mmCIF file with all atom_site columns, C-alpha atoms in Angstrom:
data_model
loop_
_atom_site.group_PDB
_atom_site.id
_atom_site.type_symbol
_atom_site.label_atom_id
_atom_site.label_alt_id
_atom_site.label_comp_id
_atom_site.label_asym_id
_atom_site.label_entity_id
_atom_site.label_seq_id
_atom_site.pdbx_PDB_ins_code
_atom_site.Cartn_x
_atom_site.Cartn_y
_atom_site.Cartn_z
_atom_site.occupancy
_atom_site.B_iso_or_equiv
_atom_site.pdbx_formal_charge
_atom_site.auth_seq_id
_atom_site.auth_comp_id
_atom_site.auth_asym_id
_atom_site.auth_atom_id
_atom_site.pdbx_PDB_model_num
ATOM 1   C CA . VAL L 1 1   ? -1.116 -0.380  12.290  1.00 0.00 ? 280 VAL L CA 1
ATOM 2   C CA . THR L 1 2   ? 2.182  -0.933  14.086  1.00 0.00 ? 281 THR L CA 1
ATOM 3   C CA . VAL L 1 3   ? 5.123  1.237   13.042  1.00 0.00 ? 282 VAL L CA 1
ATOM 4   C CA . VAL L 1 4   ? 8.715  1.105   14.259  1.00 0.00 ? 283 VAL L CA 1
ATOM 5   C CA . ILE L 1 5   ? 10.897 4.157   13.623  1.00 0.00 ? 284 ILE L CA 1
ATOM 6   C CA . THR L 1 6   ? 14.644 4.242   14.102  1.00 0.00 ? 285 THR L CA 1
ATOM 7   C CA . GLY L 1 7   ? 17.265 6.914   14.571  1.00 0.00 ? 286 GLY L CA 1
ATOM 8   C CA . ARG L 1 8   ? 20.578 7.641   16.266  1.00 0.00 ? 287 ARG L CA 1
ATOM 9   C CA . ASN L 1 9   ? 19.368 10.292  18.705  1.00 0.00 ? 288 ASN L CA 1
ATOM 10  C CA . LYS L 1 10  ? 17.367 8.753   21.554  1.00 0.00 ? 289 LYS L CA 1
ATOM 11  C CA . LYS L 1 11  ? 15.662 11.997  22.605  1.00 0.00 ? 290 LYS L CA 1
ATOM 12  C CA . ARG L 1 12  ? 14.606 12.947  19.069  1.00 0.00 ? 291 ARG L CA 1
ATOM 13  C CA . ILE L 1 13  ? 13.434 9.477   18.068  1.00 0.00 ? 292 ILE L CA 1
ATOM 14  C CA . GLU L 1 14  ? 11.381 9.023   21.241  1.00 0.00 ? 293 GLU L CA 1
ATOM 15  C CA . ALA L 1 15  ? 9.750  12.434  20.795  1.00 0.00 ? 294 ALA L CA 1
ATOM 16  C CA . ALA L 1 16  ? 8.884  11.649  17.166  1.00 0.00 ? 295 ALA L CA 1
ATOM 17  C CA . ALA L 1 17  ? 7.499  8.241   18.098  1.00 0.00 ? 296 ALA L CA 1
ATOM 18  C CA . LYS L 1 18  ? 5.295  9.755   20.803  1.00 0.00 ? 297 LYS L CA 1
ATOM 19  C CA . GLU L 1 19  ? 3.958  12.345  18.373  1.00 0.00 ? 298 GLU L CA 1
ATOM 20  C CA . ILE L 1 20  ? 2.902  9.814   15.718  1.00 0.00 ? 299 ILE L CA 1
ATOM 21  C CA . GLY L 1 21  ? 2.127  6.780   17.879  1.00 0.00 ? 300 GLY L CA 1
ATOM 22  C CA . ALA L 1 22  ? 5.054  4.653   16.738  1.00 0.00 ? 301 ALA L CA 1
ATOM 23  C CA . ILE L 1 23  ? 7.553  2.437   18.530  1.00 0.00 ? 302 ILE L CA 1
ATOM 24  C CA . PRO L 1 24  ? 11.028 4.017   18.841  1.00 0.00 ? 303 PRO L CA 1
ATOM 25  C CA . LEU L 1 25  ? 14.212 2.016   18.403  1.00 0.00 ? 304 LEU L CA 1
ATOM 26  C CA . VAL L 1 26  ? 17.590 3.712   18.774  1.00 0.00 ? 305 VAL L CA 1
ATOM 27  C CA . PHE L 1 27  ? 19.652 2.362   15.917  1.00 0.00 ? 306 PHE L CA 1
ATOM 28  C CA . ASP L 1 28  ? 22.747 3.610   14.081  1.00 0.00 ? 307 ASP L CA 1
ATOM 29  C CA . ILE L 1 29  ? 22.717 1.800   10.747  1.00 0.00 ? 308 ILE L CA 1
ATOM 30  C CA . SER L 1 30  ? 26.404 2.588   10.202  1.00 0.00 ? 309 SER L CA 1
ATOM 31  C CA . LYS L 1 31  ? 27.262 0.134   13.002  1.00 0.00 ? 310 LYS L CA 1
ATOM 32  C CA . LEU L 1 32  ? 27.245 -2.829  10.657  1.00 0.00 ? 311 LEU L CA 1
ATOM 33  C CA . ASP L 1 33  ? 27.943 -5.456  13.305  1.00 0.00 ? 312 ASP L CA 1
ATOM 34  C CA . LYS L 1 34  ? 24.778 -4.417  15.199  1.00 0.00 ? 313 LYS L CA 1
ATOM 35  C CA . ILE L 1 35  ? 22.437 -4.772  12.218  1.00 0.00 ? 314 ILE L CA 1
ATOM 36  C CA . PRO L 1 36  ? 21.401 -8.449  12.571  1.00 0.00 ? 315 PRO L CA 1
ATOM 37  C CA . ALA L 1 37  ? 20.438 -8.011  16.236  1.00 0.00 ? 316 ALA L CA 1
ATOM 38  C CA . LYS L 1 38  ? 18.650 -4.708  15.626  1.00 0.00 ? 317 LYS L CA 1
ATOM 39  C CA . ALA L 1 39  ? 16.769 -6.204  12.673  1.00 0.00 ? 318 ALA L CA 1
ATOM 40  C CA . LYS L 1 40  ? 15.636 -9.132  14.812  1.00 0.00 ? 319 LYS L CA 1
ATOM 41  C CA . ARG L 1 41  ? 14.423 -6.660  17.419  1.00 0.00 ? 320 ARG L CA 1
ATOM 42  C CA . CYS L 1 42  ? 12.451 -4.771  14.756  1.00 0.00 ? 321 CYS L CA 1
ATOM 43  C CA . ILE L 1 43  ? 10.884 -7.965  13.476  1.00 0.00 ? 322 ILE L CA 1
ATOM 44  C CA . LYS L 1 44  ? 9.925  -9.005  17.012  1.00 0.00 ? 323 LYS L CA 1
ATOM 45  C CA . LEU L 1 45  ? 8.390  -5.595  17.778  1.00 0.00 ? 324 LEU L CA 1
ATOM 46  C CA . LEU L 1 46  ? 6.283  -5.956  14.625  1.00 0.00 ? 325 LEU L CA 1
ATOM 47  C CA . GLY L 1 47  ? 5.020  -9.393  15.578  1.00 0.00 ? 326 GLY L CA 1
ATOM 48  C CA . GLY L 1 48  ? 7.127  -11.273 13.065  1.00 0.00 ? 327 GLY L CA 1
ATOM 49  C CA . LYS L 1 49  ? 5.422  -9.741  10.005  1.00 0.00 ? 328 LYS L CA 1
ATOM 50  C CA . ILE L 1 50  ? 6.754  -6.775  8.045   1.00 0.00 ? 329 ILE L CA 1
ATOM 51  C CA . ASP L 1 51  ? 4.696  -5.192  5.287   1.00 0.00 ? 330 ASP L CA 1
ATOM 52  C CA . ILE L 1 52  ? 6.811  -2.122  4.505   1.00 0.00 ? 331 ILE L CA 1
ATOM 53  C CA . LEU L 1 53  ? 10.442 -1.106  4.912   1.00 0.00 ? 332 LEU L CA 1
ATOM 54  C CA . VAL L 1 54  ? 11.421 2.512   4.257   1.00 0.00 ? 333 VAL L CA 1
ATOM 55  C CA . ASN L 1 55  ? 15.195 2.925   3.965   1.00 0.00 ? 334 ASN L CA 1
ATOM 56  C CA . ASN L 1 56  ? 15.552 6.610   4.790   1.00 0.00 ? 335 ASN L CA 1
ATOM 57  C CA . ALA L 1 57  ? 18.908 6.839   6.608   1.00 0.00 ? 336 ALA L CA 1
ATOM 58  C CA . GLY L 1 58  ? 21.426 8.924   4.718   1.00 0.00 ? 337 GLY L CA 1
ATOM 59  C CA . ILE L 1 59  ? 24.337 11.278  5.233   1.00 0.00 ? 338 ILE L CA 1
ATOM 60  C CA . GLY L 1 60  ? 26.285 13.549  2.905   1.00 0.00 ? 339 GLY L CA 1
ATOM 61  C CA . ASP L 1 61  ? 29.875 14.658  2.401   1.00 0.00 ? 340 ASP L CA 1
ATOM 62  C CA . PHE L 1 62  ? 30.810 17.021  -0.417  1.00 0.00 ? 341 PHE L CA 1
ATOM 63  C CA . PRO L 1 63  ? 34.571 17.389  -0.924  1.00 0.00 ? 342 PRO L CA 1
ATOM 64  C CA . ILE L 1 64  ? 35.787 18.638  -4.273  1.00 0.00 ? 343 ILE L CA 1
ATOM 65  C CA . LEU L 1 65  ? 38.005 16.434  -6.426  1.00 0.00 ? 344 LEU L CA 1
ATOM 66  C CA . GLY L 1 66  ? 41.517 17.029  -5.166  1.00 0.00 ? 345 GLY L CA 1
ATOM 67  C CA . ASP L 1 67  ? 40.455 17.065  -1.509  1.00 0.00 ? 346 ASP L CA 1
ATOM 68  C CA . ILE L 1 68  ? 38.806 13.622  -1.335  1.00 0.00 ? 347 ILE L CA 1
ATOM 69  C CA . LYS L 1 69  ? 40.127 11.198  1.279   1.00 0.00 ? 348 LYS L CA 1
ATOM 70  C CA . PRO L 1 70  ? 39.268 7.502   1.715   1.00 0.00 ? 349 PRO L CA 1
ATOM 71  C CA . GLU L 1 71  ? 37.336 8.279   4.895   1.00 0.00 ? 350 GLU L CA 1
ATOM 72  C CA . ASN L 1 72  ? 34.922 10.494  2.939   1.00 0.00 ? 351 ASN L CA 1
ATOM 73  C CA . PHE L 1 73  ? 33.808 7.449   0.979   1.00 0.00 ? 352 PHE L CA 1
ATOM 74  C CA . GLU L 1 74  ? 33.976 5.142   3.999   1.00 0.00 ? 353 GLU L CA 1
ATOM 75  C CA . ASN L 1 75  ? 31.716 7.309   6.181   1.00 0.00 ? 354 ASN L CA 1
ATOM 76  C CA . VAL L 1 76  ? 29.062 7.949   3.548   1.00 0.00 ? 355 VAL L CA 1
ATOM 77  C CA . PHE L 1 77  ? 28.962 4.457   2.070   1.00 0.00 ? 356 PHE L CA 1
ATOM 78  C CA . GLN L 1 78  ? 28.823 2.901   5.548   1.00 0.00 ? 357 GLN L CA 1
ATOM 79  C CA . THR L 1 79  ? 25.377 4.447   6.053   1.00 0.00 ? 358 THR L CA 1
ATOM 80  C CA . ASN L 1 80  ? 23.995 5.084   2.577   1.00 0.00 ? 359 ASN L CA 1
ATOM 81  C CA . VAL L 1 81  ? 25.024 1.796   0.963   1.00 0.00 ? 360 VAL L CA 1
ATOM 82  C CA . PHE L 1 82  ? 26.443 -0.878  3.268   1.00 0.00 ? 361 PHE L CA 1
ATOM 83  C CA . GLY L 1 83  ? 24.049 -0.367  6.174   1.00 0.00 ? 362 GLY L CA 1
ATOM 84  C CA . LEU L 1 84  ? 21.051 -0.023  3.866   1.00 0.00 ? 363 LEU L CA 1
ATOM 85  C CA . ALA L 1 85  ? 21.871 -3.257  2.044   1.00 0.00 ? 364 ALA L CA 1
ATOM 86  C CA . LEU L 1 86  ? 22.659 -5.311  5.141   1.00 0.00 ? 365 LEU L CA 1
ATOM 87  C CA . LEU L 1 87  ? 19.522 -4.180  6.980   1.00 0.00 ? 366 LEU L CA 1
ATOM 88  C CA . THR L 1 88  ? 17.329 -4.924  3.970   1.00 0.00 ? 367 THR L CA 1
ATOM 89  C CA . GLN L 1 89  ? 18.921 -8.359  3.732   1.00 0.00 ? 368 GLN L CA 1
ATOM 90  C CA . GLU L 1 90  ? 17.646 -9.133  7.229   1.00 0.00 ? 369 GLU L CA 1
ATOM 91  C CA . ILE L 1 91  ? 14.200 -7.586  6.779   1.00 0.00 ? 370 ILE L CA 1
ATOM 92  C CA . ILE L 1 92  ? 13.387 -9.536  3.600   1.00 0.00 ? 371 ILE L CA 1
ATOM 93  C CA . LYS L 1 93  ? 13.511 -12.807 5.552   1.00 0.00 ? 372 LYS L CA 1
ATOM 94  C CA . PRO L 1 94  ? 9.950  -12.470 6.926   1.00 0.00 ? 373 PRO L CA 1
ATOM 95  C CA . MET L 1 95  ? 8.823  -10.824 3.664   1.00 0.00 ? 374 MET L CA 1
ATOM 96  C CA . LYS L 1 96  ? 9.960  -13.867 1.691   1.00 0.00 ? 375 LYS L CA 1
ATOM 97  C CA . LYS L 1 97  ? 8.291  -16.152 4.190   1.00 0.00 ? 376 LYS L CA 1
ATOM 98  C CA . GLN L 1 98  ? 4.968  -14.312 3.893   1.00 0.00 ? 377 GLN L CA 1
ATOM 99  C CA . GLN L 1 99  ? 5.458  -13.815 0.117   1.00 0.00 ? 378 GLN L CA 1
ATOM 100 C CA . SER L 1 100 ? 4.627  -10.126 0.264   1.00 0.00 ? 379 SER L CA 1
ATOM 101 C CA . GLY L 1 101 ? 6.120  -6.774  1.144   1.00 0.00 ? 380 GLY L CA 1
ATOM 102 C CA . THR L 1 102 ? 7.179  -3.369  -0.123  1.00 0.00 ? 381 THR L CA 1
ATOM 103 C CA . ILE L 1 103 ? 10.648 -1.827  0.161   1.00 0.00 ? 382 ILE L CA 1
ATOM 104 C CA . ILE L 1 104 ? 11.081 1.906   -0.388  1.00 0.00 ? 383 ILE L CA 1
ATOM 105 C CA . ASN L 1 105 ? 14.639 3.107   -0.887  1.00 0.00 ? 384 ASN L CA 1
ATOM 106 C CA . ILE L 1 106 ? 15.118 6.849   -0.559  1.00 0.00 ? 385 ILE L CA 1
ATOM 107 C CA . GLY L 1 107 ? 17.518 7.893   -3.282  1.00 0.00 ? 386 GLY L CA 1
ATOM 108 C CA . SER L 1 108 ? 17.992 11.429  -4.558  1.00 0.00 ? 387 SER L CA 1
ATOM 109 C CA . THR L 1 109 ? 18.090 13.375  -7.768  1.00 0.00 ? 388 THR L CA 1
ATOM 110 C CA . ALA L 1 110 ? 21.811 12.767  -7.203  1.00 0.00 ? 389 ALA L CA 1
ATOM 111 C CA . SER L 1 111 ? 20.987 9.136   -8.069  1.00 0.00 ? 390 SER L CA 1
ATOM 112 C CA . LEU L 1 112 ? 20.333 10.330  -11.621 1.00 0.00 ? 391 LEU L CA 1
ATOM 113 C CA . LYS L 1 113 ? 22.935 12.996  -12.342 1.00 0.00 ? 392 LYS L CA 1
ATOM 114 C CA . GLY L 1 114 ? 26.192 14.025  -10.754 1.00 0.00 ? 393 GLY L CA 1
ATOM 115 C CA . PHE L 1 115 ? 27.080 17.571  -9.755  1.00 0.00 ? 394 PHE L CA 1
ATOM 116 C CA . ALA L 1 116 ? 30.066 19.616  -8.609  1.00 0.00 ? 395 ALA L CA 1
ATOM 117 C CA . ARG L 1 117 ? 31.281 18.381  -5.210  1.00 0.00 ? 396 ARG L CA 1
ATOM 118 C CA . GLY L 1 118 ? 29.010 15.353  -5.554  1.00 0.00 ? 397 GLY L CA 1
ATOM 119 C CA . THR L 1 119 ? 31.645 12.662  -6.142  1.00 0.00 ? 398 THR L CA 1
ATOM 120 C CA . VAL L 1 120 ? 31.135 10.910  -2.806  1.00 0.00 ? 399 VAL L CA 1
ATOM 121 C CA . TYR L 1 121 ? 27.435 11.528  -2.159  1.00 0.00 ? 400 TYR L CA 1
ATOM 122 C CA . SER L 1 122 ? 26.222 11.066  -5.717  1.00 0.00 ? 401 SER L CA 1
ATOM 123 C CA . ALA L 1 123 ? 28.246 7.862   -6.059  1.00 0.00 ? 402 ALA L CA 1
ATOM 124 C CA . SER L 1 124 ? 26.506 6.484   -2.967  1.00 0.00 ? 403 SER L CA 1
ATOM 125 C CA . LYS L 1 125 ? 23.078 7.340   -4.381  1.00 0.00 ? 404 LYS L CA 1
ATOM 126 C CA . PHE L 1 126 ? 23.928 5.860   -7.776  1.00 0.00 ? 405 PHE L CA 1
ATOM 127 C CA . ALA L 1 127 ? 24.785 2.705   -5.809  1.00 0.00 ? 406 ALA L CA 1
ATOM 128 C CA . VAL L 1 128 ? 21.378 2.777   -4.105  1.00 0.00 ? 407 VAL L CA 1
ATOM 129 C CA . ARG L 1 129 ? 19.711 3.090   -7.502  1.00 0.00 ? 408 ARG L CA 1
ATOM 130 C CA . SER L 1 130 ? 21.672 0.110   -8.809  1.00 0.00 ? 409 SER L CA 1
ATOM 131 C CA . MET L 1 131 ? 20.873 -1.996  -5.739  1.00 0.00 ? 410 MET L CA 1
ATOM 132 C CA . THR L 1 132 ? 17.195 -1.133  -6.087  1.00 0.00 ? 411 THR L CA 1
ATOM 133 C CA . GLN L 1 133 ? 17.167 -2.433  -9.653  1.00 0.00 ? 412 GLN L CA 1
ATOM 134 C CA . CYS L 1 134 ? 19.002 -5.599  -8.613  1.00 0.00 ? 413 CYS L CA 1
ATOM 135 C CA . TRP L 1 135 ? 16.515 -6.263  -5.820  1.00 0.00 ? 414 TRP L CA 1
ATOM 136 C CA . GLN L 1 136 ? 13.599 -5.706  -8.164  1.00 0.00 ? 415 GLN L CA 1
ATOM 137 C CA . ALA L 1 137 ? 15.005 -8.472  -10.369 1.00 0.00 ? 416 ALA L CA 1
ATOM 138 C CA . GLU L 1 138 ? 15.607 -10.783 -7.417  1.00 0.00 ? 417 GLU L CA 1
ATOM 139 C CA . LEU L 1 139 ? 12.434 -10.247 -5.396  1.00 0.00 ? 418 LEU L CA 1
ATOM 140 C CA . ARG L 1 140 ? 9.589  -9.983  -7.922  1.00 0.00 ? 419 ARG L CA 1
ATOM 141 C CA . LYS L 1 141 ? 9.119  -13.756 -7.797  1.00 0.00 ? 420 LYS L CA 1
ATOM 142 C CA . ASP L 1 142 ? 8.462  -13.386 -4.044  1.00 0.00 ? 421 ASP L CA 1
ATOM 143 C CA . ASN L 1 143 ? 5.797  -10.693 -4.599  1.00 0.00 ? 422 ASN L CA 1
ATOM 144 C CA . ILE L 1 144 ? 8.056  -8.127  -2.938  1.00 0.00 ? 423 ILE L CA 1
ATOM 145 C CA . ARG L 1 145 ? 7.935  -4.667  -4.500  1.00 0.00 ? 424 ARG L CA 1
ATOM 146 C CA . VAL L 1 146 ? 11.023 -2.445  -4.487  1.00 0.00 ? 425 VAL L CA 1
ATOM 147 C CA . CYS L 1 147 ? 10.778 1.261   -5.339  1.00 0.00 ? 426 CYS L CA 1
ATOM 148 C CA . LEU L 1 148 ? 13.328 4.066   -5.480  1.00 0.00 ? 427 LEU L CA 1
ATOM 149 C CA . VAL L 1 149 ? 12.062 7.525   -4.493  1.00 0.00 ? 428 VAL L CA 1
ATOM 150 C CA . ASN L 1 150 ? 14.312 10.371  -5.643  1.00 0.00 ? 429 ASN L CA 1
ATOM 151 C CA . PRO L 1 151 ? 13.628 13.691  -3.886  1.00 0.00 ? 430 PRO L CA 1
ATOM 152 C CA . SER L 1 152 ? 15.282 16.902  -4.974  1.00 0.00 ? 431 SER L CA 1
ATOM 153 C CA . GLU L 1 153 ? 16.132 19.391  -2.216  1.00 0.00 ? 432 GLU L CA 1
ATOM 154 C CA . VAL L 1 154 ? 13.815 19.016  0.810   1.00 0.00 ? 433 VAL L CA 1
ATOM 155 C CA . THR L 1 155 ? 13.647 21.274  3.881   1.00 0.00 ? 434 THR L CA 1
ATOM 156 C CA . THR L 1 156 ? 14.993 18.776  6.415   1.00 0.00 ? 435 THR L CA 1
ATOM 157 C CA . ALA L 1 157 ? 17.996 18.666  8.746   1.00 0.00 ? 436 ALA L CA 1
ATOM 158 C CA . PHE L 1 158 ? 20.030 16.784  6.131   1.00 0.00 ? 437 PHE L CA 1
ATOM 159 C CA . ASN L 1 159 ? 23.713 17.759  6.184   1.00 0.00 ? 438 ASN L CA 1
ATOM 160 C CA . ASN L 1 160 ? 23.118 20.185  9.047   1.00 0.00 ? 439 ASN L CA 1
ATOM 161 C CA . LYS L 1 161 ? 25.654 19.514  11.801  1.00 0.00 ? 440 LYS L CA 1
ATOM 162 C CA . ASP L 1 162 ? 23.290 21.002  14.393  1.00 0.00 ? 441 ASP L CA 1
ATOM 163 C CA . ARG L 1 163 ? 20.491 18.710  13.127  1.00 0.00 ? 442 ARG L CA 1
ATOM 164 C CA . GLU L 1 164 ? 18.116 21.663  12.897  1.00 0.00 ? 443 GLU L CA 1
ATOM 165 C CA . GLU L 1 165 ? 15.406 21.605  10.237  1.00 0.00 ? 444 GLU L CA 1
ATOM 166 C CA . LYS L 1 166 ? 15.799 24.028  7.353   1.00 0.00 ? 445 LYS L CA 1
ATOM 167 C CA . GLU L 1 167 ? 13.275 26.833  7.194   1.00 0.00 ? 446 GLU L CA 1
ATOM 168 C CA . LYS L 1 168 ? 10.184 26.100  5.128   1.00 0.00 ? 447 LYS L CA 1
ATOM 169 C CA . ALA L 1 169 ? 9.807  28.020  1.896   1.00 0.00 ? 448 ALA L CA 1
ATOM 170 C CA . PRO L 1 170 ? 6.824  28.232  -0.472  1.00 0.00 ? 449 PRO L CA 1
ATOM 171 C CA . ASN L 1 171 ? 8.922  27.056  -3.426  1.00 0.00 ? 450 ASN L CA 1
ATOM 172 C CA . LYS L 1 172 ? 10.779 24.215  -1.669  1.00 0.00 ? 451 LYS L CA 1
ATOM 173 C CA . LEU L 1 173 ? 9.758  20.607  -1.128  1.00 0.00 ? 452 LEU L CA 1
ATOM 174 C CA . GLU L 1 174 ? 8.875  19.568  2.414   1.00 0.00 ? 453 GLU L CA 1
ATOM 175 C CA . PRO L 1 175 ? 8.967  16.144  4.126   1.00 0.00 ? 454 PRO L CA 1
ATOM 176 C CA . ASN L 1 176 ? 5.189  15.785  3.728   1.00 0.00 ? 455 ASN L CA 1
ATOM 177 C CA . ASP L 1 177 ? 5.575  16.007  -0.065  1.00 0.00 ? 456 ASP L CA 1
ATOM 178 C CA . ILE L 1 178 ? 7.904  13.015  -0.016  1.00 0.00 ? 457 ILE L CA 1
ATOM 179 C CA . ALA L 1 179 ? 5.667  11.180  2.455   1.00 0.00 ? 458 ALA L CA 1
ATOM 180 C CA . HIS L 1 180 ? 2.764  11.700  0.047   1.00 0.00 ? 459 HIS L CA 1
ATOM 181 C CA . THR L 1 181 ? 4.827  10.179  -2.753  1.00 0.00 ? 460 THR L CA 1
ATOM 182 C CA . ILE L 1 182 ? 5.754  7.186   -0.623  1.00 0.00 ? 461 ILE L CA 1
ATOM 183 C CA . MET L 1 183 ? 2.135  6.615   0.383   1.00 0.00 ? 462 MET L CA 1
ATOM 184 C CA . SER L 1 184 ? 1.045  6.773   -3.264  1.00 0.00 ? 463 SER L CA 1
ATOM 185 C CA . VAL L 1 185 ? 3.568  4.043   -4.102  1.00 0.00 ? 464 VAL L CA 1
ATOM 186 C CA . ILE L 1 186 ? 2.478  1.888   -1.170  1.00 0.00 ? 465 ILE L CA 1
ATOM 187 C CA . GLU L 1 187 ? -1.251 2.281   -1.812  1.00 0.00 ? 466 GLU L CA 1
ATOM 188 C CA . MET L 1 188 ? -1.071 0.955   -5.368  1.00 0.00 ? 467 MET L CA 1
ATOM 189 C CA . ASP L 1 189 ? -2.784 -2.432  -5.624  1.00 0.00 ? 468 ASP L CA 1
ATOM 190 C CA . VAL L 1 190 ? -0.241 -5.164  -4.891  1.00 0.00 ? 469 VAL L CA 1
ATOM 191 C CA . LYS L 1 191 ? -0.514 -6.563  -8.407  1.00 0.00 ? 470 LYS L CA 1
ATOM 192 C CA . GLY L 1 192 ? 1.547  -3.589  -9.610  1.00 0.00 ? 471 GLY L CA 1
ATOM 193 C CA . PHE L 1 193 ? 4.504  -1.542  -8.456  1.00 0.00 ? 472 PHE L CA 1
ATOM 194 C CA . ILE L 1 194 ? 6.316  1.671   -9.344  1.00 0.00 ? 473 ILE L CA 1
ATOM 195 C CA . PRO L 1 195 ? 10.017 0.959   -9.901  1.00 0.00 ? 474 PRO L CA 1
ATOM 196 C CA . GLU L 1 196 ? 11.183 4.563   -9.507  1.00 0.00 ? 475 GLU L CA 1
ATOM 197 C CA . VAL L 1 197 ? 9.750  8.030   -8.990  1.00 0.00 ? 476 VAL L CA 1
ATOM 198 C CA . THR L 1 198 ? 11.478 11.417  -8.884  1.00 0.00 ? 477 THR L CA 1
ATOM 199 C CA . VAL L 1 199 ? 10.044 14.468  -7.131  1.00 0.00 ? 478 VAL L CA 1
ATOM 200 C CA . TRP L 1 200 ? 11.138 17.979  -8.074  1.00 0.00 ? 479 TRP L CA 1
ATOM 201 C CA . ALA L 1 201 ? 10.075 21.352  -6.724  1.00 0.00 ? 480 ALA L CA 1
ATOM 202 C CA . THR L 1 202 ? 8.089  23.040  -9.498  1.00 0.00 ? 481 THR L CA 1
ATOM 203 C CA . ASN L 1 203 ? 10.086 26.287  -9.405  1.00 0.00 ? 482 ASN L CA 1
ATOM 204 C CA . PRO L 1 204 ? 12.714 26.344  -6.637  1.00 0.00 ? 483 PRO L CA 1
ATOM 205 C CA . PHE L 1 205 ? 14.397 29.555  -7.814  1.00 0.00 ? 484 PHE L CA 1
#
């Protein structure tokens, strides 16, 4: 199995790739003009065939109504929505050609319900949910499955300016819990697909 992983930080992405036996590719999805070339590079590294795309890049910004500026929306949507859509648009080219593939979009429980200070972030995740449903309608005829995975709070470095992982806790979801969900979606026989799945911590309080 050949896996390409991407990320903005060269040191971190190369260390992660070495640990799991993947190919690292430094790639900032918010740089929209770079997406076609980076996508071509990904496709080449994978030998021209792509079975699975996991859209996991995401950032957050949580201003309260009254403090929101245009750049709050611009920064978050650049990564969470625009970059995600434009990259997927490139990656489906070989999937359509081979008439198979699975796309996993990482949403959030914020894709389902808004919350205080969530105007910008939740709006971006609602957009991802909508795009997922649109792509399901467009790509089923090409045997391409599209699934939205909605995690609740997970102990990652999300929204941490120092990019340090949050401490693990017995009542909090961890990255492996979401990975398990993704693998369950992928491993379903190709004649079926799961449109959307939400993962909550049983008792996070």
